[in-house]
Every structure is written in structure tokens, then in C-alpha cells.
XYZ file of N, CA, C and O in Angstrom:
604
model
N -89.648 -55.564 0.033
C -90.743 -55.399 0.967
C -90.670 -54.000 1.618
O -91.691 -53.339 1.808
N -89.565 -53.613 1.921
C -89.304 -52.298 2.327
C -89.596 -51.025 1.465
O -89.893 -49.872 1.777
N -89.411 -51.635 0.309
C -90.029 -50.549 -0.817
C -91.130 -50.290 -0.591
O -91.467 -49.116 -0.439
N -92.058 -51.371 -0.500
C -93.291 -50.905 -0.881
C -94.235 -50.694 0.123
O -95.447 -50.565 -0.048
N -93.328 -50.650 1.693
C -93.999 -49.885 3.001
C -93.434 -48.550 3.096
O -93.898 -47.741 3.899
N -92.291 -48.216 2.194
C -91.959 -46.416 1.961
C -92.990 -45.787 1.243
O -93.582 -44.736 1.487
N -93.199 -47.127 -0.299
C -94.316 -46.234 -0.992
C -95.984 -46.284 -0.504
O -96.977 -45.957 -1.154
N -95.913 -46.658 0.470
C -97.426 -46.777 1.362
C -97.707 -45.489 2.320
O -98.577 -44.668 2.607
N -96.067 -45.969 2.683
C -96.109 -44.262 3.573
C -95.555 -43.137 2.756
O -95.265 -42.092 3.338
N -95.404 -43.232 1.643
C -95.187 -41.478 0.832
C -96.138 -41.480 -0.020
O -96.232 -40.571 -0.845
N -96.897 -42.372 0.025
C -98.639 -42.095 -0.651
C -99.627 -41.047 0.594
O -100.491 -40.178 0.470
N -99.174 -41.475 1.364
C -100.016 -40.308 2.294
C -99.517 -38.965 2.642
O -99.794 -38.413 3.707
N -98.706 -38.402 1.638
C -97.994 -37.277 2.059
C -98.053 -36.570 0.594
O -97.531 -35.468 0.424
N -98.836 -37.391 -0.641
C -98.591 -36.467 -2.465
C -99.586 -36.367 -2.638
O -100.407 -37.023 -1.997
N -99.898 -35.577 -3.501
C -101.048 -35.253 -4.072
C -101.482 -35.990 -4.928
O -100.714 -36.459 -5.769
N -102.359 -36.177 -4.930
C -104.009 -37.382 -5.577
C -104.213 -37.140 -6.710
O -105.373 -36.908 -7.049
N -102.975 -37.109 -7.843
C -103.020 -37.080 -9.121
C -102.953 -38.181 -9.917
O -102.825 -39.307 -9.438
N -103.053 -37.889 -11.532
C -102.804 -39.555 -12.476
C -101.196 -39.517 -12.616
O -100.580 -40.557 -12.849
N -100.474 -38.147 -12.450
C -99.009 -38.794 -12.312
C -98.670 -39.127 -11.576
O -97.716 -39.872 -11.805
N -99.069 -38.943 -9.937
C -98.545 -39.236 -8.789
C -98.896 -40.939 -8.560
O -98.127 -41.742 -8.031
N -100.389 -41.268 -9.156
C -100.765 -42.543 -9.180
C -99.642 -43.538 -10.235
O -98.819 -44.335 -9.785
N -99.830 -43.293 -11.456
C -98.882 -43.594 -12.657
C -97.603 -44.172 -11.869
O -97.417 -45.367 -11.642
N -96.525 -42.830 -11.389
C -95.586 -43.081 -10.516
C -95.057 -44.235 -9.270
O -94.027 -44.854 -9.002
N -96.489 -44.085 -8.701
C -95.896 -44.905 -7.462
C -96.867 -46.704 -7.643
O -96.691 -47.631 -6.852
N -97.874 -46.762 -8.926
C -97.578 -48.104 -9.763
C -96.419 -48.400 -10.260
O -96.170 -49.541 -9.870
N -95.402 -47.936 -11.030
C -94.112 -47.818 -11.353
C -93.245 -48.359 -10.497
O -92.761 -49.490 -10.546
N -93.069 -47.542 -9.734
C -92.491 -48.133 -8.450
C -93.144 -49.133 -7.731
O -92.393 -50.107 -7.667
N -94.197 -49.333 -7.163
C -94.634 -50.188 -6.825
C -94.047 -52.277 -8.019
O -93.677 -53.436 -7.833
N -94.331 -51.506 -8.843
C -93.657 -53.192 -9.916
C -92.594 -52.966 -9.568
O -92.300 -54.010 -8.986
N -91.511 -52.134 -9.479
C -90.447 -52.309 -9.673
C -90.050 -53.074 -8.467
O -89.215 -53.970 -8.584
N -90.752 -52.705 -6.941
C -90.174 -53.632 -5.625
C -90.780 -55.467 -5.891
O -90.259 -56.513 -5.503
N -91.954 -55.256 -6.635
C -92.340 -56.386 -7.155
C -91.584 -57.243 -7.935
O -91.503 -58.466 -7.818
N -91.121 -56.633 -8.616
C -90.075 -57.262 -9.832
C -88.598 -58.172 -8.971
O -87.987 -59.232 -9.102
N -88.575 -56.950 -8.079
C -87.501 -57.084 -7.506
C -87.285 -58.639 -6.579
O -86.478 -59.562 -6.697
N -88.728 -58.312 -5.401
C -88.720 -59.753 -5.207
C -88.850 -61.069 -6.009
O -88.351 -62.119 -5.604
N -89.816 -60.923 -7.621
C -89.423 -62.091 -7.992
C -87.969 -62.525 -8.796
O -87.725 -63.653 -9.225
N -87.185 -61.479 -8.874
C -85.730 -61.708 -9.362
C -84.841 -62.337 -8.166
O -83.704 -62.762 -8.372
N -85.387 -62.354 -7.050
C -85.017 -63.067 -5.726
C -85.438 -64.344 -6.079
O -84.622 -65.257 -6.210
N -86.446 -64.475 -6.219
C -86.962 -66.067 -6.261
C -86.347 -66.924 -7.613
O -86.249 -68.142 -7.766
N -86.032 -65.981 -8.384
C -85.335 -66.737 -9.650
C -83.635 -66.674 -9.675
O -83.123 -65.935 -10.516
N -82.696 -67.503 -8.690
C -81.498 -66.937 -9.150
C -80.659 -66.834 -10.413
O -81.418 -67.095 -11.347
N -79.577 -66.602 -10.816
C -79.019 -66.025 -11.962
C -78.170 -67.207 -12.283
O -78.234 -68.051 -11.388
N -77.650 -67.427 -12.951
C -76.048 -68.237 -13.261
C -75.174 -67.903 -12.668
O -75.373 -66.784 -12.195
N -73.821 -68.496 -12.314
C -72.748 -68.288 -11.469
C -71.966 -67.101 -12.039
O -71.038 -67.555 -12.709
N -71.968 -65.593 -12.045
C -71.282 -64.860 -12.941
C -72.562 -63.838 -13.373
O -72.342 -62.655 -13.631
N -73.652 -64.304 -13.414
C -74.975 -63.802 -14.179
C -74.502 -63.025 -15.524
O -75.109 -62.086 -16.039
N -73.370 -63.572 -15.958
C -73.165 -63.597 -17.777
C -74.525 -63.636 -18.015
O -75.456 -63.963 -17.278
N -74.474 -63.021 -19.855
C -75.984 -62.877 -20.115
C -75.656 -64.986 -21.217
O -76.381 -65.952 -21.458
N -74.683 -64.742 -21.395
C -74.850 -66.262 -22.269
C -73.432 -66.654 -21.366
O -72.394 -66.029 -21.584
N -73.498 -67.927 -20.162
C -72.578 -68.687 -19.969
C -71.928 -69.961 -21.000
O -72.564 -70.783 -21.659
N -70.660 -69.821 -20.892
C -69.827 -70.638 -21.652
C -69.502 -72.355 -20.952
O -68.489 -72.774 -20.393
N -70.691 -72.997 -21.237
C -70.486 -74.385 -20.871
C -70.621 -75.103 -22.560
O -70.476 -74.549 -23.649
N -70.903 -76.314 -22.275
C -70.784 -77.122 -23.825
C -72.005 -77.042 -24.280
O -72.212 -77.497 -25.405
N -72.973 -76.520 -23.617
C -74.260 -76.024 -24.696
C -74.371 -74.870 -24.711
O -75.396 -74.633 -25.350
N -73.596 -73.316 -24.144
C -74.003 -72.041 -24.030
C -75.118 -71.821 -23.751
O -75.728 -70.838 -24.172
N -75.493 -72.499 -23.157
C -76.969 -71.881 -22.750
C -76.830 -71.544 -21.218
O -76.025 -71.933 -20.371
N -77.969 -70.626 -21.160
C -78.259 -69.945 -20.025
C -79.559 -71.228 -19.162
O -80.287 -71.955 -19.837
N -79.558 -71.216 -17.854
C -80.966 -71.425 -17.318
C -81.905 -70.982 -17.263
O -81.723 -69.804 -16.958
N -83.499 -71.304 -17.438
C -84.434 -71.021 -16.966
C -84.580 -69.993 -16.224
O -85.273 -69.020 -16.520
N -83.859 -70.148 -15.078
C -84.175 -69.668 -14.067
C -83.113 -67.895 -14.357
O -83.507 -66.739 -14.204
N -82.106 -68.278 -14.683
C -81.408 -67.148 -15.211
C -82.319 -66.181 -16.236
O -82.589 -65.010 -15.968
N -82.768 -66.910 -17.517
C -83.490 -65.864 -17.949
C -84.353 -65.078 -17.649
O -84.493 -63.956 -18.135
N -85.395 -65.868 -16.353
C -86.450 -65.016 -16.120
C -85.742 -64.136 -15.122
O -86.241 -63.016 -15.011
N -84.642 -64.407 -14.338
C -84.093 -62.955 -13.274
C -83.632 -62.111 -14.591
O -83.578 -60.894 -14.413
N -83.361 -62.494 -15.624
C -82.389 -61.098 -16.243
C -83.923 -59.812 -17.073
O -84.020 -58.601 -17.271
N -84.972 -61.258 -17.339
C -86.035 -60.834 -17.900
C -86.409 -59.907 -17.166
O -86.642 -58.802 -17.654
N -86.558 -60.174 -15.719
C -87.523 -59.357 -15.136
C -86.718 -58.303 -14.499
O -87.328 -57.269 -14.226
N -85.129 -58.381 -14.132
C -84.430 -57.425 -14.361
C -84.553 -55.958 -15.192
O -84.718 -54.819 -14.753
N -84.428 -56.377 -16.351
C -84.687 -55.603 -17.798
C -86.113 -54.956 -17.544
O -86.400 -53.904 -18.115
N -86.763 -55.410 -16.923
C -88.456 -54.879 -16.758
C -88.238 -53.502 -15.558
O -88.639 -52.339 -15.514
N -87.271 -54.486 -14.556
C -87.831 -53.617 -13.188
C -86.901 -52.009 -13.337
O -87.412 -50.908 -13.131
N -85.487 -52.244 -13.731
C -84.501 -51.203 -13.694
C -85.304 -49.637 -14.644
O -85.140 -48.502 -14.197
N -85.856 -49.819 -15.515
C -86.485 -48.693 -16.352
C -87.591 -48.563 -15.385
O -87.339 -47.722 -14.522
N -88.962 -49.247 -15.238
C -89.603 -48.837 -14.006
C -89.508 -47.942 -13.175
O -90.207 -46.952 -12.958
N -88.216 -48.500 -12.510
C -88.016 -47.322 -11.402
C -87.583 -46.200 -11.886
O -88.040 -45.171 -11.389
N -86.715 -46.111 -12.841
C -86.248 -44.962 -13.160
C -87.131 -44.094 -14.038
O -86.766 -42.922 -14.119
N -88.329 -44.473 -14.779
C -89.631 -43.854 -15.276
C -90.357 -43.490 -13.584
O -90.700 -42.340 -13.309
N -90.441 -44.135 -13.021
C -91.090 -44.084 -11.879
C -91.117 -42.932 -10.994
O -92.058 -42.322 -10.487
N -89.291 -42.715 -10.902
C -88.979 -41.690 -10.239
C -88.763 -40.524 -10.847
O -88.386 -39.557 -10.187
N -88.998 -40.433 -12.369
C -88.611 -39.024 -12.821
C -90.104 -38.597 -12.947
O -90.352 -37.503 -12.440
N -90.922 -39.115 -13.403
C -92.606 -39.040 -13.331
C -93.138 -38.548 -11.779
O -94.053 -37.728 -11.708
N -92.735 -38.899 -10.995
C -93.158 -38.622 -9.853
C -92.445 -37.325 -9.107
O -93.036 -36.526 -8.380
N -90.792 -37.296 -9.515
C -90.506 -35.887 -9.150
C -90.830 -34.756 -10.088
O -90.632 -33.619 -9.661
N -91.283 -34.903 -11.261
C -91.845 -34.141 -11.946
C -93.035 -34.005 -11.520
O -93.389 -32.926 -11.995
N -93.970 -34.468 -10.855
C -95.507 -34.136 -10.813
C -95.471 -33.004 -9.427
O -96.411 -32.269 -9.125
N -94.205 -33.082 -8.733
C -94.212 -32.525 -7.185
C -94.297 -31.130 -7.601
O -93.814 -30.745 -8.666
N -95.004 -30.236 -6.640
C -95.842 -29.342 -7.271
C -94.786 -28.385 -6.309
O -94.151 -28.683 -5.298
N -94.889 -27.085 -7.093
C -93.896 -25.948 -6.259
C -92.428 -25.894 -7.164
O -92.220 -26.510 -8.209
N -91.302 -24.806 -6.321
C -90.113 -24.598 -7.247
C -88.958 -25.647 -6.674
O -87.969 -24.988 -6.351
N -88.844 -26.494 -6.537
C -88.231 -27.376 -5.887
C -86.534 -27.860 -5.892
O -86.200 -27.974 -7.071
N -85.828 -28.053 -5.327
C -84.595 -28.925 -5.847
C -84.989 -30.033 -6.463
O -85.079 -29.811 -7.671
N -85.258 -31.103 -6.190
C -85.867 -32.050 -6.781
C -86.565 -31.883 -7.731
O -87.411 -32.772 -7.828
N -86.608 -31.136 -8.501
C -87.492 -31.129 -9.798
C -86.002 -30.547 -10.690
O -85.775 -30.959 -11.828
N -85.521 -30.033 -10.327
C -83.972 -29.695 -10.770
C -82.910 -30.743 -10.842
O -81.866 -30.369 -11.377
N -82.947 -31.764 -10.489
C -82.571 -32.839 -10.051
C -82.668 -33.861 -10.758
O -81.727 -34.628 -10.964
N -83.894 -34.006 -11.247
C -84.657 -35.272 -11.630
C -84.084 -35.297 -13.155
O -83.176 -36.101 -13.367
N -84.269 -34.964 -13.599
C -83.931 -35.129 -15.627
C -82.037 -35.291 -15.220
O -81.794 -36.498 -15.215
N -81.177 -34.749 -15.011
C -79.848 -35.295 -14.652
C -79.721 -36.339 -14.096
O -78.655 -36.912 -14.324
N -80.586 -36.949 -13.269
C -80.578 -38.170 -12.596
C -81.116 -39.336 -13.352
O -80.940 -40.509 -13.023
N -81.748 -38.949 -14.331
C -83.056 -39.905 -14.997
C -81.841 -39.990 -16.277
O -81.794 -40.979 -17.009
N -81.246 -39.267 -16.375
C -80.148 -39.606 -17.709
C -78.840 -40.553 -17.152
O -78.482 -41.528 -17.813
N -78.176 -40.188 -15.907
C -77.677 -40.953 -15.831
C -78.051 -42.373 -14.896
O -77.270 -43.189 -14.406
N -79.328 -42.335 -14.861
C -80.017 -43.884 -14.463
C -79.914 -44.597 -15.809
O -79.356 -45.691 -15.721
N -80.322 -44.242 -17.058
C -80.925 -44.655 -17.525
C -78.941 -44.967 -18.687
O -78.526 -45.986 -19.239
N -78.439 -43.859 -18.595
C -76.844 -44.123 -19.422
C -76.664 -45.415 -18.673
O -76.765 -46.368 -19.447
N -76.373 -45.855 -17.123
C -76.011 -47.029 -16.400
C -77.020 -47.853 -16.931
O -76.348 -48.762 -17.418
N -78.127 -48.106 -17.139
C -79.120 -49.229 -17.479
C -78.879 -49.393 -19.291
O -79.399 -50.389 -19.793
N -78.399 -48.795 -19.876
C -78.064 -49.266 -21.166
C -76.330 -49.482 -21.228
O -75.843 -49.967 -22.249
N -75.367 -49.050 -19.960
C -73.763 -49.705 -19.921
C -73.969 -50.746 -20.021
O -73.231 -51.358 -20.792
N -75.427 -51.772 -19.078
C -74.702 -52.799 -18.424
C -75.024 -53.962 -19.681
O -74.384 -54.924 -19.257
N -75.344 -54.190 -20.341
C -75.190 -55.114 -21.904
C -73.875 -54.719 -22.554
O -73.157 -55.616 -22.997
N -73.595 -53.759 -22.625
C -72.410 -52.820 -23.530
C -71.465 -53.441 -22.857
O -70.720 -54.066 -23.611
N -71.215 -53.514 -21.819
C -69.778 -53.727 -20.985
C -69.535 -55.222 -19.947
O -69.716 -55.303 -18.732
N -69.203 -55.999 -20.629
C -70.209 -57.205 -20.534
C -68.905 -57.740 -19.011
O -69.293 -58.436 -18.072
N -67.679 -57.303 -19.108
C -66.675 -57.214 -17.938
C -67.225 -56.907 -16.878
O -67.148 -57.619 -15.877
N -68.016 -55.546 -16.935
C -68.350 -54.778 -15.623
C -69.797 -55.232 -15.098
O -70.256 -55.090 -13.965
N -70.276 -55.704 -16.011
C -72.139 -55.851 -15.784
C -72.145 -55.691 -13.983
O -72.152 -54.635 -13.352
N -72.140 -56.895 -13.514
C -72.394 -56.519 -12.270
C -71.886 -55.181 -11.384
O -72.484 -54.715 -10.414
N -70.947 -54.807 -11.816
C -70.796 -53.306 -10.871
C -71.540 -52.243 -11.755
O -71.548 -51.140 -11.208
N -72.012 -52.269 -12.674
C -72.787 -51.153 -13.462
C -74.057 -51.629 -12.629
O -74.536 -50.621 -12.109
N -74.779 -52.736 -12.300
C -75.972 -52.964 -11.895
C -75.711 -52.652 -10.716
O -76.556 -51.904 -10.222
N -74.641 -53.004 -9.883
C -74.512 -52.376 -8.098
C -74.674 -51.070 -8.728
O -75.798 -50.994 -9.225
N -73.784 -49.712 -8.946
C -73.911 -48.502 -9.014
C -75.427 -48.345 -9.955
O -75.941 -47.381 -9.388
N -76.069 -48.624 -10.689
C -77.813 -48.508 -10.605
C -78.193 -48.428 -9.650
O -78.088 -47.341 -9.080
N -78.731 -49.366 -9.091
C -79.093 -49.723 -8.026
C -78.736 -48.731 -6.913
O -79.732 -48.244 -6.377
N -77.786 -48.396 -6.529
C -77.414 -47.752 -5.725
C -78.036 -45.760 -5.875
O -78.580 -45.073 -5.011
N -77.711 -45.455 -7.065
C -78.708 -44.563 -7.744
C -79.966 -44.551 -7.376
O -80.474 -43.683 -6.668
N -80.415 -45.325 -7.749
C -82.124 -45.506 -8.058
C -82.231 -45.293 -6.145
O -83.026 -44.585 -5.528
N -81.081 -46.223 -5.568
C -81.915 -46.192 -4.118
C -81.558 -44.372 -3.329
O -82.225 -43.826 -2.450
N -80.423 -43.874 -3.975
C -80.397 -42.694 -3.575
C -81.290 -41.901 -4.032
O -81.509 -41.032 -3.189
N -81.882 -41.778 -4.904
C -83.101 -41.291 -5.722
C -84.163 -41.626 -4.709
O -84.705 -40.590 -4.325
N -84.839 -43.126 -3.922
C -85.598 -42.728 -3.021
C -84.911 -41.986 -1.882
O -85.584 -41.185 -1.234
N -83.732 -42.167 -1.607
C -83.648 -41.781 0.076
C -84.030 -40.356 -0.187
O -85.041 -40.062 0.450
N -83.664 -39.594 -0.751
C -83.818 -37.948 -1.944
C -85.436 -37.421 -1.884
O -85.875 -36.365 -1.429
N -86.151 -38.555 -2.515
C -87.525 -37.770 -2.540
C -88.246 -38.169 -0.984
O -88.984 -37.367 -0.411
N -87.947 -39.365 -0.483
C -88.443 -39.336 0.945
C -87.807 -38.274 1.821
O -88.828 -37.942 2.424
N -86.978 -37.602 2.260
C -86.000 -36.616 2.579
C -86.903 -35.531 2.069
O -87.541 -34.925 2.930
N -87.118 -35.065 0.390
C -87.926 -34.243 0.497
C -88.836 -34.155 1.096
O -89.000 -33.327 1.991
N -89.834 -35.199 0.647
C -91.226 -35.301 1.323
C -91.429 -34.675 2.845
O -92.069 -33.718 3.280
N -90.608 -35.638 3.418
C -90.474 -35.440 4.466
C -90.322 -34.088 5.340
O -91.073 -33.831 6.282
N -89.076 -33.109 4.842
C -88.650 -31.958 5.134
C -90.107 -30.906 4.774
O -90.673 -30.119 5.533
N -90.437 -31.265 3.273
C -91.358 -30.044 2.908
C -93.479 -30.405 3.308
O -94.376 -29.619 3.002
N -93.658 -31.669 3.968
C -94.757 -32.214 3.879
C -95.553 -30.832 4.702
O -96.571 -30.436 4.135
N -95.226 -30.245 5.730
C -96.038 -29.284 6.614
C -96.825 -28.578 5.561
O -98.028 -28.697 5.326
N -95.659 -27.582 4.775
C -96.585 -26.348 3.949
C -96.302 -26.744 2.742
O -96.022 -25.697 2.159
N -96.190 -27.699 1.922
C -96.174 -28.023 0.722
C -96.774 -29.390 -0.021
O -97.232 -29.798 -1.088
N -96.584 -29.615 0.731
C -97.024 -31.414 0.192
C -98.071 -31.847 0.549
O -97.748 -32.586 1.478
N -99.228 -31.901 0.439
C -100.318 -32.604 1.031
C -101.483 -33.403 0.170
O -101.613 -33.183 -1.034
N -102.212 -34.226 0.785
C -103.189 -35.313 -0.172
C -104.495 -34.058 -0.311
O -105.024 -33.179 0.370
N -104.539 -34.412 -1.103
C -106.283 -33.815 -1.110
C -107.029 -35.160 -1.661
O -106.381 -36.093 -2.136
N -108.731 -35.175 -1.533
C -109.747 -35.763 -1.042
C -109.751 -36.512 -2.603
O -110.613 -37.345 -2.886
């Protein structure tokens, strides 16, 4: 929910483009996603296949891992699309493709490393959210003489 009153208020501070729009739909699913992976919890472990006498996963497990798998690329398309569209010579545009590689190296560990999954998804996560605190921080700092909506 907090996501998507940041991206309400850093819509009024970018410019009125199809990447800036593109972008903060992106993001916008991704806080979406997010709450319904709340409403669906995981298995005890959120293993992708738990080891009981049928191996099967729940219902309810698949659709959090489903919509997992949806939301984690989202954001990270989300946010390299959108610091790429920011107009001017920027840090953040310097930033973004190193960050978008290793978002995206952590979002293909966490199947690979089936021990760590959950701390590869904490350190995502944690990424992705430093990635907003980063472009709000920009926004913020450069909005006077750089950043503004047009009509």
C-alpha cells in the first residue's frame, strides 16, 4: 500500500512520457502483486516442492510463488525503464543497468540455490526497495530545476 502512495506521489514530479507511464504501471503491479502474495500464504519453508507423502505443494503456495515470479521482474523492468527515461546527465542513469543486472542475477539465484531461496528473496527485495529509496531521493533532491510534469 505504501508503494503505491510513493508511486502517486513521484507521478507528480516525471515527465508525461510512454516510458515514464510504461514504468510506473510496472511498478504499480508489482505493489499489486505484492499484496496478493500476502493474501496467498506459502508452505512452511516456501520450498518450491515440499517433501510430505504426496510432494505436493498447496494451492495456496503456488499462486504466492506464481505471482511472486510475476512481481520480482516487474519491478526490476520497472525500475530500470523508468531510470532510464529520467531526462538530463544523472547518477541514476549510471546506476541503473548495474543494478538491473544484479536484481535480476538475485531473481534467477533464487531457483538455483534451493538452501538459500529465502535469503536470496530477502536481499532482492531489499535491492529493489533500495532502488526506490534511490530514485525517490533523486526525485526529490533534483525536482526544482530538473524534473518536472508537463501538460
Amino acid at each position: 500500500m505504501w508503494f503505491l502512495a510513493f508511486l502517486f506521489s513521484l507521478r507528480s514530479h516525471l515527465y508525461n512520457t510512454q516510458t515514464t507511464r510504461f514504468s510506473l504501471m510496472c511498478l504499480c503491479a508489482y505493489a499489486v502483486l505484492l499484496i496478493a502474495a500476502a493474501l496467498f500464504p506459502c508452505d512452511a519453508g516456501c520450498q518450491s516442492a515440499i517433501s510430505d507423502e504426496t510432494g505436493a505443494n498447496t494451492l495456496s503456495h503456488i499462486i504466492h510463488m506464481l505471482v511472486a515470479a510475476a512481481a520480482y521482474p516487474l519491478a526490476l523492468i520497472g525500475l530500470l525503464s523508468l531510470c532510464l527515461s529520467v531526462r538530463g546527465k544523472f547518477a541514476l542513469r549510471l546506476f541503473v543497468v548495474p543494478a538491473a543486472t544484479v536484481g535480476f542475477g538475485l531473481f534467477f539465484a533464487i531457483p538455483v540455490f534451493h538452501d538459500a531461496q529465502g535469503l536470496l528473496q530477502r536481499v532482492l527485495e531489499a535491492w529493489i526497495y533500495l532502488q526506490f529509496v534511490l530514485v525517490g531521493w533523486h526525485v526529490a533532491a533534483n525536482r526544482p530545476h530538473s524534473i518536472q510534469r508537463t501538460a
